mmCIF file with all atom_site columns, C-alpha atoms in Angstrom:
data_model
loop_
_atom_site.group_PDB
_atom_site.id
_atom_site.type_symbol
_atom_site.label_atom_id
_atom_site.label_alt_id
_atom_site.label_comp_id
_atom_site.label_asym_id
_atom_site.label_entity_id
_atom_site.label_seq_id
_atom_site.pdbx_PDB_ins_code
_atom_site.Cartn_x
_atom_site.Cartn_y
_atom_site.Cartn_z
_atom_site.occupancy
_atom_site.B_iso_or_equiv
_atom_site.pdbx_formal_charge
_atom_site.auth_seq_id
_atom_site.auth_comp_id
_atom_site.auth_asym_id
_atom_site.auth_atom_id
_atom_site.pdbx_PDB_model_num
ATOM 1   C CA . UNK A 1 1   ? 43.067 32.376 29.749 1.00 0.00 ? 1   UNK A CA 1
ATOM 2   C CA . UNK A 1 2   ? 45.511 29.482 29.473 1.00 0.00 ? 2   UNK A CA 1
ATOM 3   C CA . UNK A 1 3   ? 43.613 26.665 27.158 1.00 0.00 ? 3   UNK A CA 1
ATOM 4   C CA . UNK A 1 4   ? 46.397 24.128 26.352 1.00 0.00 ? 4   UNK A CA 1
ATOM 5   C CA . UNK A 1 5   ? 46.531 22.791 29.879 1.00 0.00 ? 5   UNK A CA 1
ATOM 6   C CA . UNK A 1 6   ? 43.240 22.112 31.399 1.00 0.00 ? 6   UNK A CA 1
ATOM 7   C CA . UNK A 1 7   ? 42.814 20.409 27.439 1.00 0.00 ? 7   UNK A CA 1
ATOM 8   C CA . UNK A 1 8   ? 45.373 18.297 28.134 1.00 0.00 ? 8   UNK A CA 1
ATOM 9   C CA . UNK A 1 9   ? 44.431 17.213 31.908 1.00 0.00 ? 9   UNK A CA 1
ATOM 10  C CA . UNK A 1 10  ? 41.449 15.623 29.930 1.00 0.00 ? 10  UNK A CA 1
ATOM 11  C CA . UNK A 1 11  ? 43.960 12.655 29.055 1.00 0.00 ? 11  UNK A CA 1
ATOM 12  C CA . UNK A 1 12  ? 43.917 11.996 32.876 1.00 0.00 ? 12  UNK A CA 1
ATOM 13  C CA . UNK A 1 13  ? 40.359 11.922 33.129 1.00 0.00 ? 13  UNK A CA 1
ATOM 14  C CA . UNK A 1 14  ? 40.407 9.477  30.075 1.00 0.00 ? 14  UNK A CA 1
ATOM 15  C CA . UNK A 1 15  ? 43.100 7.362  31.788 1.00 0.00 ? 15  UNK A CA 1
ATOM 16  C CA . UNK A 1 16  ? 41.270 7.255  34.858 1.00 0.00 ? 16  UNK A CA 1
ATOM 17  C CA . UNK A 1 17  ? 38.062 5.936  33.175 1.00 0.00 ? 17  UNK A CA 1
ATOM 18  C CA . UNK A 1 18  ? 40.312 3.247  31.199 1.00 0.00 ? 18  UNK A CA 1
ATOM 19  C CA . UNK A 1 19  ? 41.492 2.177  34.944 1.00 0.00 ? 19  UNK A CA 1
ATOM 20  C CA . UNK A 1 20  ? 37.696 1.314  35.607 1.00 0.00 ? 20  UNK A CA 1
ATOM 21  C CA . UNK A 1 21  ? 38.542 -2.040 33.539 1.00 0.00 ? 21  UNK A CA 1
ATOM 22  C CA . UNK A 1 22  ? 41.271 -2.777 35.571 1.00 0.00 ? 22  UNK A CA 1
ATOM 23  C CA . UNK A 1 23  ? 41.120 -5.436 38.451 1.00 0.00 ? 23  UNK A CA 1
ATOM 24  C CA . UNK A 1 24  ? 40.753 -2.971 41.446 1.00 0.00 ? 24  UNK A CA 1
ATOM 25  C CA . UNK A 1 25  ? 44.334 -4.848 42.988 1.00 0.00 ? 25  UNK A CA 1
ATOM 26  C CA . UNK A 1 26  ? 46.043 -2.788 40.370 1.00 0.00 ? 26  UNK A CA 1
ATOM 27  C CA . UNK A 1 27  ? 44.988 0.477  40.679 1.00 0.00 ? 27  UNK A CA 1
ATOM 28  C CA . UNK A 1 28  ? 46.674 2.510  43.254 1.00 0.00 ? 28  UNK A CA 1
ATOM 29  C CA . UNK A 1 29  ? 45.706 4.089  45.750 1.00 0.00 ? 29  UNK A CA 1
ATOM 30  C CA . UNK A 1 30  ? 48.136 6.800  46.491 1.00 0.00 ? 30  UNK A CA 1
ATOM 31  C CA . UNK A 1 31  ? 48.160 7.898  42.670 1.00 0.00 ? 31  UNK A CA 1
ATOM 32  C CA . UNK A 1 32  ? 44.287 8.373  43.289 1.00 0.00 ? 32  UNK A CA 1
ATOM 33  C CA . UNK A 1 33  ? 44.449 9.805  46.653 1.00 0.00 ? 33  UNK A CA 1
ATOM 34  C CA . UNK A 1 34  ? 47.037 12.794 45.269 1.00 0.00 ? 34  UNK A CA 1
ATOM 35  C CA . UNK A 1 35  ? 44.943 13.264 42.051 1.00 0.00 ? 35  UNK A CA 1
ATOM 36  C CA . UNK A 1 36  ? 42.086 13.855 44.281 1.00 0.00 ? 36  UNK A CA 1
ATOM 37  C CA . UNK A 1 37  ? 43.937 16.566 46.390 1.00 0.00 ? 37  UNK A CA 1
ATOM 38  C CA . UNK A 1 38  ? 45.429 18.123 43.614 1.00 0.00 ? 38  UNK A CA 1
ATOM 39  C CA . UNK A 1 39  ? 41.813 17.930 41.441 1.00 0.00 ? 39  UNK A CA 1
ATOM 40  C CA . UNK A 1 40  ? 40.334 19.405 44.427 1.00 0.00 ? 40  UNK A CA 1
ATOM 41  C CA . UNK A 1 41  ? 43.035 21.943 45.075 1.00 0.00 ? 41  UNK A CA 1
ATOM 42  C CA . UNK A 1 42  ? 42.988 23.374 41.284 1.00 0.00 ? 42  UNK A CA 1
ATOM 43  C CA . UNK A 1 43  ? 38.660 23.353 41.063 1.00 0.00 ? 43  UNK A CA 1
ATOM 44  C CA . UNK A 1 44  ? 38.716 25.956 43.902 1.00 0.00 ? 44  UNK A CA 1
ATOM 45  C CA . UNK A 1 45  ? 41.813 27.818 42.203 1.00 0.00 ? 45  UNK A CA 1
ATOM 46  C CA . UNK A 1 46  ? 39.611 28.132 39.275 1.00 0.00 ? 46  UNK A CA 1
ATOM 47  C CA . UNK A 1 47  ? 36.994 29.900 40.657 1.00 0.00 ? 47  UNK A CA 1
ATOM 48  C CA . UNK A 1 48  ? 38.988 32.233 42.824 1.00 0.00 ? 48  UNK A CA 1
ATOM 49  C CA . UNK A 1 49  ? 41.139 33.539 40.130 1.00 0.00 ? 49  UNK A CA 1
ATOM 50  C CA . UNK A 1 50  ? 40.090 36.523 37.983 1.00 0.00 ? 50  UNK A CA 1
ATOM 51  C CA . UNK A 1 51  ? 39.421 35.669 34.966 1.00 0.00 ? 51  UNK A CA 1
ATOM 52  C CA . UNK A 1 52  ? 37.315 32.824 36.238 1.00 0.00 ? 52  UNK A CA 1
ATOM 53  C CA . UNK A 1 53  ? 38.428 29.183 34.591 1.00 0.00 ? 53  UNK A CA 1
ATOM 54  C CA . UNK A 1 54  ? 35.392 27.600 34.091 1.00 0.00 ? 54  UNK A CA 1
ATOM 55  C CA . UNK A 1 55  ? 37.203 24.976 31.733 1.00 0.00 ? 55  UNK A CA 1
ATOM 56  C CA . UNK A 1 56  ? 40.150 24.190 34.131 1.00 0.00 ? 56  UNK A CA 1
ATOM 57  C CA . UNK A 1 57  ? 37.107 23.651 36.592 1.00 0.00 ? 57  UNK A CA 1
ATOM 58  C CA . UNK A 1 58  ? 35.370 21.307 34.766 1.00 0.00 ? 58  UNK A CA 1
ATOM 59  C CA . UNK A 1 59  ? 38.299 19.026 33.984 1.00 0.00 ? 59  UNK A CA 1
ATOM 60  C CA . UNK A 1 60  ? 39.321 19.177 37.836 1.00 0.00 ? 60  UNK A CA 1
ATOM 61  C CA . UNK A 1 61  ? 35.662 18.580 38.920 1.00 0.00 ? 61  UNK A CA 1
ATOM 62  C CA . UNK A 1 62  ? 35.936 15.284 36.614 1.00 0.00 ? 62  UNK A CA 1
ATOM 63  C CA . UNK A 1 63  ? 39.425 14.049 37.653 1.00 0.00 ? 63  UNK A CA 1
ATOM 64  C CA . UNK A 1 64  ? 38.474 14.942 41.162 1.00 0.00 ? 64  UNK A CA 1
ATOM 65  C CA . UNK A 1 65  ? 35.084 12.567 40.722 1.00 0.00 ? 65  UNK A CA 1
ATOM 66  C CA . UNK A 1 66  ? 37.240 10.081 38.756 1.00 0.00 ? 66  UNK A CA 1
ATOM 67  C CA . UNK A 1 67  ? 39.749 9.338  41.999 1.00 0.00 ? 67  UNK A CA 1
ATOM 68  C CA . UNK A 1 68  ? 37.211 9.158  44.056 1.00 0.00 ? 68  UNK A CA 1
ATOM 69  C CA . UNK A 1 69  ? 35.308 6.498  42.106 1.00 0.00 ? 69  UNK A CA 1
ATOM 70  C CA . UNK A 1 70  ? 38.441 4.369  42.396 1.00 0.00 ? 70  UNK A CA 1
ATOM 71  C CA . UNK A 1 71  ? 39.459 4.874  46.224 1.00 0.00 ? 71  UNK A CA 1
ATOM 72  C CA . UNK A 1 72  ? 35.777 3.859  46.605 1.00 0.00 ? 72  UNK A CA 1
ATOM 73  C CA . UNK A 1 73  ? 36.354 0.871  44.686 1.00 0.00 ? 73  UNK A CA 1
ATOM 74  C CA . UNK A 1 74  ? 39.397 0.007  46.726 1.00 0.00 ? 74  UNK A CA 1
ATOM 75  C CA . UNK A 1 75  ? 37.825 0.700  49.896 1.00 0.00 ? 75  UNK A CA 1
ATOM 76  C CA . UNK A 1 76  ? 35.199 -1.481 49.512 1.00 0.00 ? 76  UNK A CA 1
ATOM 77  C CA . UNK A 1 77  ? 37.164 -4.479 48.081 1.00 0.00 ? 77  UNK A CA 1
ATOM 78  C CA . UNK A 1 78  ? 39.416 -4.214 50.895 1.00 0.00 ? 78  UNK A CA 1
ATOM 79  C CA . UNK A 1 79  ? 36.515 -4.515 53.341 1.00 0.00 ? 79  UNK A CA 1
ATOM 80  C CA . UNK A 1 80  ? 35.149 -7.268 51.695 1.00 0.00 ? 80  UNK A CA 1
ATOM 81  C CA . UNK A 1 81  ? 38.109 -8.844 52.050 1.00 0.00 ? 81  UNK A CA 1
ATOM 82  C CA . UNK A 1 82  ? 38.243 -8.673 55.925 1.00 0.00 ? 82  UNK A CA 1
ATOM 83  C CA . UNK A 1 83  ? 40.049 -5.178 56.378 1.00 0.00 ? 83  UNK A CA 1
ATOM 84  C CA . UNK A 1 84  ? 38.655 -2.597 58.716 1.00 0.00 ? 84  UNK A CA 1
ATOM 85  C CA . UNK A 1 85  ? 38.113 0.453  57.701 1.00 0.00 ? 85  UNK A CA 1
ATOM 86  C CA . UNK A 1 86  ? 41.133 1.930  58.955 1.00 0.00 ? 86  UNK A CA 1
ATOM 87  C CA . UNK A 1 87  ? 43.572 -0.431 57.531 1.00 0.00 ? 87  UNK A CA 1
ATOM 88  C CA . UNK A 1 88  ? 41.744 0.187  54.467 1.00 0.00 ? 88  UNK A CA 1
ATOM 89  C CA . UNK A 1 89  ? 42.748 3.832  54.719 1.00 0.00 ? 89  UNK A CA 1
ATOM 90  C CA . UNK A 1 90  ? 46.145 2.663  55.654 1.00 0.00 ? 90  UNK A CA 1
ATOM 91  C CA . UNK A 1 91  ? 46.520 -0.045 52.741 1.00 0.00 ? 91  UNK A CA 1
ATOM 92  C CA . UNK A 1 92  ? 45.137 3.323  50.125 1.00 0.00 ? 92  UNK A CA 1
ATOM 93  C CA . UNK A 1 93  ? 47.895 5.964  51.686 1.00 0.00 ? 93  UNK A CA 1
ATOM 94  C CA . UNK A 1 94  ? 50.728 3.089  52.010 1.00 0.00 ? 94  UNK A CA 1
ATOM 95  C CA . UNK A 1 95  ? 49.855 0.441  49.768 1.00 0.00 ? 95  UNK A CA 1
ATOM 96  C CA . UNK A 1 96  ? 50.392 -3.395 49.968 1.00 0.00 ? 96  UNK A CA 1
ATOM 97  C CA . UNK A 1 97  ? 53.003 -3.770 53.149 1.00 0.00 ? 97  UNK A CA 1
ATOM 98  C CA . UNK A 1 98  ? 55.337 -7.158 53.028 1.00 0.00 ? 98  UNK A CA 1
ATOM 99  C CA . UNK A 1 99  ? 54.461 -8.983 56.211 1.00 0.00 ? 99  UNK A CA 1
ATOM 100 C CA . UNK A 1 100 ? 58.289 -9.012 56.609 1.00 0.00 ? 100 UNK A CA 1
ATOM 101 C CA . UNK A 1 101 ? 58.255 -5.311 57.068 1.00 0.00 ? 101 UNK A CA 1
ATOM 102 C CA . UNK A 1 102 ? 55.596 -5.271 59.566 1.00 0.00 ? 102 UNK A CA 1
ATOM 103 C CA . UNK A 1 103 ? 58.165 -8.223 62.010 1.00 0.00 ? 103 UNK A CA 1
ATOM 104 C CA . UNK A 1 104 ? 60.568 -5.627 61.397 1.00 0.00 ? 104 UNK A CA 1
ATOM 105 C CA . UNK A 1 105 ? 58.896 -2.855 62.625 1.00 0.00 ? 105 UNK A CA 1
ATOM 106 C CA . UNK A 1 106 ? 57.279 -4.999 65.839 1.00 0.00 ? 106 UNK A CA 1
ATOM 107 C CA . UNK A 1 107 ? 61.020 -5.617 67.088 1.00 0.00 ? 107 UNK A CA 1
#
């Protein structure tokens, strides 16, 4: 059973808490969105392999509940600041989009 890496994935978890002080403009939401699939991804790994990886579970289970703590956060600021719901799942998978890129696009 590997122990070094599931340890180590802790820092992310730790990282991800430390983001909590941060002003919700400046966490992103595509970082969050891929550490969610990937926590997700590798908490059913560890159960399906044999030996099961109860520690590599635990850290993914955390990181996955971590990411989704902060695309809640972002979803709800950007609905209280007028956004729909589904450009607040565009503005998590893109991110801020210049208004300059968006006349470009409508030509």
């Amino acid at each position: 059973m590997h122990f070094w890496a599931p340890t180590l994935k802790w820092g992310l978890v730790v990282a991800g808490l430390a983001d909590a002080r941060r002003p919700v403009e400046k966490v992103s939401g595509a970082q969050n969105l891929s550490l969610l699939a990937t926590a997700a991804i590798w908490t059913r790994w560890s159960f399906v392999i044999t030996p099961k990886n109860n520690l590599l579970a635990a850290v993914n289970a955390f990181l996955a509940a971590t990411a989704s703590f902060h695309l809640l956060r972002i979803m709800k600021y950007r609905v209280e600041q007028g956004d729909s719901i589904r450009e607040a799942c565009e503005y998590v998978v893109n991110g801020a989009v210049s208004t300059r890129a968006v006349a470009k696009v409508a030509e």
